[in-house]
């Protein structure tokens, strides 16, 4: 029997992929080219390679074209800027991402801000951040968009709810707080971070608790209100003696909070699959604009 407490990100992401695939097929039927997403991968960070591989696989699964520009670890800022310039001007590429983190000798912000905003499907340029802030159409960052879409499609209403967001990073905590407090989502939002005092007292007031702090199984039952909805963004590989050698946990101690919550996203299978499908969503938007 289906567990009604679980917010099934994998299932919702599959549904969204089918919708996107149908739109891509309709474009092809009209004689238009498939949306094309590119990724720039600098160096050989294992997690980054895994993320880029799964983005490529997801593109193919919905009929989109994908390409990866791989640069060695020792590449200079100039080398990366040259690729960015090429991608900005190549009409065949609808959108692209620069996989983070970049090697430490490269100024990440300089690279990101060099991406043409109309191709910035990660929504990281100042232009898109500004548009998000004032509620204008833009490319919304993938994980926050994925969280809002997941809540909407799982019938979790945000209007008038007190949402507590743990974490204020530029890619998750801050944008999800902005998006939830805007008209349409209409939540009342509190943001917590590492300097927040009386953290437990605040998180216990949350109707919806969104956790993006990068601390394995940090959130325990005593931090959660009875009947709260919990969204766990964290992803951590924990070494163990299993065949795989590890298992995945989130920022929330799932077993500890399970009895208390009304709904919860599992890790894996919650927010993670939504992040990738949101990137496909943005790439489709870019392609539609380019083919008008
Ligand atoms: P960052 O490390 O950039 O930010 C963490 C934030 O959490 C900071 O604002 C920090 O506060 C705050 N924080 C850290 N410890 C505490 C604490 N004990 N109490 C309250 N706040 C705390 O992380 P990201 O936002 O990039 O990622 C968060 C998690 O989400 C990671 O596990 C990451 O792997 C995962 N992730 C998952 C994605 C997905 O698709 N599922 C996508 C992106 C990230 P301060 O600002 O004061 O330092």
mmCIF file of N, CA and C and ligand atoms in Angstrom, residues 51 143 166-173 192-196 199 211-215 218 232-236 251 271-273 275-276, ligand 1:
data_model
loop_
_atom_site.group_PDB
_atom_site.id
_atom_site.type_symbol
_atom_site.label_atom_id
_atom_site.label_comp_id
_atom_site.label_asym_id
_atom_site.label_seq_id
_atom_site.Cartn_x
_atom_site.Cartn_y
_atom_site.Cartn_z
ATOM 1 N N UNK A 51 26.944 14.173 -11.460
ATOM 2 C CA UNK A 51 25.818 15.087 -11.730
ATOM 3 C C UNK A 51 25.683 15.359 -13.225
ATOM 4 N N UNK A 143 16.813 23.731 -7.965
ATOM 5 C CA UNK A 143 16.364 23.059 -6.732
ATOM 6 C C UNK A 143 15.173 23.789 -6.099
ATOM 7 N N UNK A 166 15.769 26.250 6.684
ATOM 8 C CA UNK A 166 17.082 26.145 7.346
ATOM 9 C C UNK A 166 18.151 26.154 6.269
ATOM 10 N N UNK A 167 19.004 27.183 6.287
ATOM 11 C CA UNK A 167 20.047 27.336 5.266
ATOM 12 C C UNK A 167 19.760 28.561 4.424
ATOM 13 N N UNK A 168 20.831 29.327 4.076
ATOM 14 C CA UNK A 168 20.640 30.567 3.311
ATOM 15 C C UNK A 168 21.596 30.627 2.131
ATOM 16 N N UNK A 169 21.923 29.454 1.540
ATOM 17 C CA UNK A 169 22.855 29.471 0.406
ATOM 18 C C UNK A 169 22.200 30.153 -0.789
ATOM 19 N N UNK A 170 23.069 30.590 -1.718
ATOM 20 C CA UNK A 170 22.551 31.276 -2.915
ATOM 21 C C UNK A 170 21.843 30.336 -3.867
ATOM 22 N N UNK A 171 22.104 29.027 -3.742
ATOM 23 C CA UNK A 171 21.465 28.114 -4.707
ATOM 24 C C UNK A 171 20.211 27.435 -4.149
ATOM 25 N N UNK A 172 20.069 27.369 -2.827
ATOM 26 C CA UNK A 172 18.875 26.711 -2.274
ATOM 27 C C UNK A 172 18.133 27.632 -1.280
ATOM 28 N N UNK A 173 18.702 27.838 -0.094
ATOM 29 C CA UNK A 173 17.968 28.484 0.999
ATOM 30 C C UNK A 173 17.410 29.854 0.658
ATOM 31 N N UNK A 192 16.598 30.477 8.691
ATOM 32 C CA UNK A 192 17.558 30.221 9.775
ATOM 33 C C UNK A 192 18.917 29.879 9.165
ATOM 34 N N UNK A 193 19.972 30.107 9.927
ATOM 35 C CA UNK A 193 21.332 29.803 9.456
ATOM 36 C C UNK A 193 22.185 29.421 10.652
ATOM 37 N N UNK A 194 23.491 29.336 10.426
ATOM 38 C CA UNK A 194 24.349 28.789 11.490
ATOM 39 C C UNK A 194 24.453 29.715 12.706
ATOM 40 N N UNK A 195 24.059 30.979 12.556
ATOM 41 C CA UNK A 195 24.143 31.908 13.694
ATOM 42 C C UNK A 195 22.778 32.086 14.384
ATOM 43 N N UNK A 196 21.777 31.402 13.904
ATOM 44 C CA UNK A 196 20.435 31.546 14.485
ATOM 45 C C UNK A 196 20.424 31.046 15.934
ATOM 46 N N UNK A 199 17.291 27.857 17.763
ATOM 47 C CA UNK A 199 16.890 27.239 16.493
ATOM 48 C C UNK A 199 15.660 26.336 16.645
ATOM 49 N N UNK A 211 14.803 21.955 4.802
ATOM 50 C CA UNK A 211 16.119 21.830 5.420
ATOM 51 C C UNK A 211 17.192 21.692 4.340
ATOM 52 N N UNK A 212 18.085 22.688 4.267
ATOM 53 C CA UNK A 212 19.188 22.679 3.288
ATOM 54 C C UNK A 212 20.433 23.213 3.984
ATOM 55 N N UNK A 213 20.998 22.393 4.878
ATOM 56 C CA UNK A 213 22.124 22.872 5.691
ATOM 57 C C UNK A 213 23.415 22.076 5.465
ATOM 58 N N UNK A 214 23.312 20.958 4.784
ATOM 59 C CA UNK A 214 24.538 20.183 4.533
ATOM 60 C C UNK A 214 25.086 19.510 5.785
ATOM 61 N N UNK A 215 24.193 19.124 6.724
ATOM 62 C CA UNK A 215 24.615 18.440 7.964
ATOM 63 C C UNK A 215 23.817 17.136 8.076
ATOM 64 N N UNK A 218 20.730 16.005 10.839
ATOM 65 C CA UNK A 218 20.801 17.025 11.896
ATOM 66 C C UNK A 218 19.427 17.254 12.557
ATOM 67 N N UNK A 232 13.412 17.681 2.821
ATOM 68 C CA UNK A 232 14.836 17.449 3.119
ATOM 69 C C UNK A 232 15.644 17.579 1.831
ATOM 70 N N UNK A 233 16.465 18.628 1.769
ATOM 71 C CA UNK A 233 17.244 18.883 0.548
ATOM 72 C C UNK A 233 18.611 18.191 0.602
ATOM 73 N N UNK A 234 19.090 17.914 1.781
ATOM 74 C CA UNK A 234 20.456 17.387 1.950
ATOM 75 C C UNK A 234 20.707 16.064 1.245
ATOM 76 N N UNK A 235 21.936 15.877 0.815
ATOM 77 C CA UNK A 235 22.359 14.588 0.252
ATOM 78 C C UNK A 235 23.741 14.278 0.810
ATOM 79 N N UNK A 236 23.889 13.144 1.487
ATOM 80 C CA UNK A 236 25.191 12.754 2.031
ATOM 81 C C UNK A 236 25.407 11.261 1.813
ATOM 82 N N UNK A 251 19.576 15.764 5.389
ATOM 83 C CA UNK A 251 19.873 16.640 6.535
ATOM 84 C C UNK A 251 18.918 16.341 7.701
ATOM 85 N N UNK A 271 13.791 15.468 -3.193
ATOM 86 C CA UNK A 271 14.126 16.702 -3.914
ATOM 87 C C UNK A 271 15.099 16.445 -5.074
ATOM 88 N N UNK A 272 16.017 15.495 -4.897
ATOM 89 C CA UNK A 272 17.052 15.233 -5.908
ATOM 90 C C UNK A 272 16.512 15.084 -7.332
ATOM 91 N N UNK A 273 15.567 14.159 -7.580
ATOM 92 C CA UNK A 273 15.067 13.986 -8.950
ATOM 93 C C UNK A 273 14.374 15.246 -9.487
ATOM 94 N N UNK A 275 15.347 18.326 -8.986
ATOM 95 C CA UNK A 275 16.347 19.311 -9.411
ATOM 96 C C UNK A 275 16.685 19.103 -10.890
ATOM 97 N N UNK A 276 16.899 17.861 -11.266
ATOM 98 C CA UNK A 276 17.285 17.589 -12.658
ATOM 99 C C UNK A 276 16.132 17.890 -13.622
HETATM 100 P P1 LIG B 1 25.730 25.372 1.784
HETATM 101 O O1 LIG B 1 26.809 24.667 2.528
HETATM 102 O O2 LIG B 1 26.086 26.314 0.692
HETATM 103 O O3 LIG B 1 24.834 26.193 2.829
HETATM 104 C C1 LIG B 1 24.451 25.629 4.045
HETATM 105 C C2 LIG B 1 23.611 26.624 4.803
HETATM 106 O O4 LIG B 1 23.162 25.994 5.986
HETATM 107 C C3 LIG B 1 24.347 27.893 5.221
HETATM 108 O O5 LIG B 1 23.509 28.999 5.051
HETATM 109 C C4 LIG B 1 24.643 27.648 6.706
HETATM 110 O O6 LIG B 1 24.648 28.836 7.488
HETATM 111 C C5 LIG B 1 23.456 26.797 7.106
HETATM 112 N N1 LIG B 1 23.770 25.921 8.235
HETATM 113 C C6 LIG B 1 24.812 25.080 8.362
HETATM 114 N N2 LIG B 1 24.745 24.433 9.538
HETATM 115 C C7 LIG B 1 23.636 24.880 10.164
HETATM 116 C C8 LIG B 1 23.038 24.594 11.402
HETATM 117 N N3 LIG B 1 23.567 23.711 12.257
HETATM 118 N N4 LIG B 1 21.890 25.223 11.715
HETATM 119 C C9 LIG B 1 21.335 26.106 10.883
HETATM 120 N N5 LIG B 1 21.862 26.431 9.666
HETATM 121 C C10 LIG B 1 23.010 25.820 9.329
HETATM 122 O O7 LIG B 1 24.756 24.240 1.298
HETATM 123 P P2 LIG B 1 23.734 24.129 0.024
HETATM 124 O O8 LIG B 1 22.579 25.018 0.213
HETATM 125 O O9 LIG B 1 24.509 24.183 -1.237
HETATM 126 O O10 LIG B 1 23.280 22.614 0.214
HETATM 127 C C11 LIG B 1 22.634 22.136 1.375
HETATM 128 C C12 LIG B 1 22.460 20.633 1.278
HETATM 129 O O11 LIG B 1 21.637 20.349 0.176
HETATM 130 C C13 LIG B 1 23.757 19.849 1.026
HETATM 131 O O12 LIG B 1 23.649 18.608 1.695
HETATM 132 C C14 LIG B 1 23.771 19.634 -0.467
HETATM 133 O O13 LIG B 1 24.489 18.474 -0.843
HETATM 134 C C15 LIG B 1 22.298 19.467 -0.729
HETATM 135 N N6 LIG B 1 21.872 19.842 -2.089
HETATM 136 C C16 LIG B 1 20.971 19.013 -2.673
HETATM 137 C C17 LIG B 1 20.451 19.307 -3.913
HETATM 138 C C18 LIG B 1 19.427 18.386 -4.482
HETATM 139 O O14 LIG B 1 19.202 18.400 -5.677
HETATM 140 N N7 LIG B 1 18.757 17.577 -3.657
HETATM 141 C C19 LIG B 1 20.877 20.485 -4.665
HETATM 142 C C20 LIG B 1 21.770 21.358 -3.922
HETATM 143 C C21 LIG B 1 22.243 21.017 -2.677
HETATM 144 P P3 LIG B 1 25.702 30.037 7.260
HETATM 145 O O15 LIG B 1 25.227 30.779 6.046
HETATM 146 O O16 LIG B 1 25.602 30.832 8.509
HETATM 147 O O17 LIG B 1 27.035 29.383 7.055
#
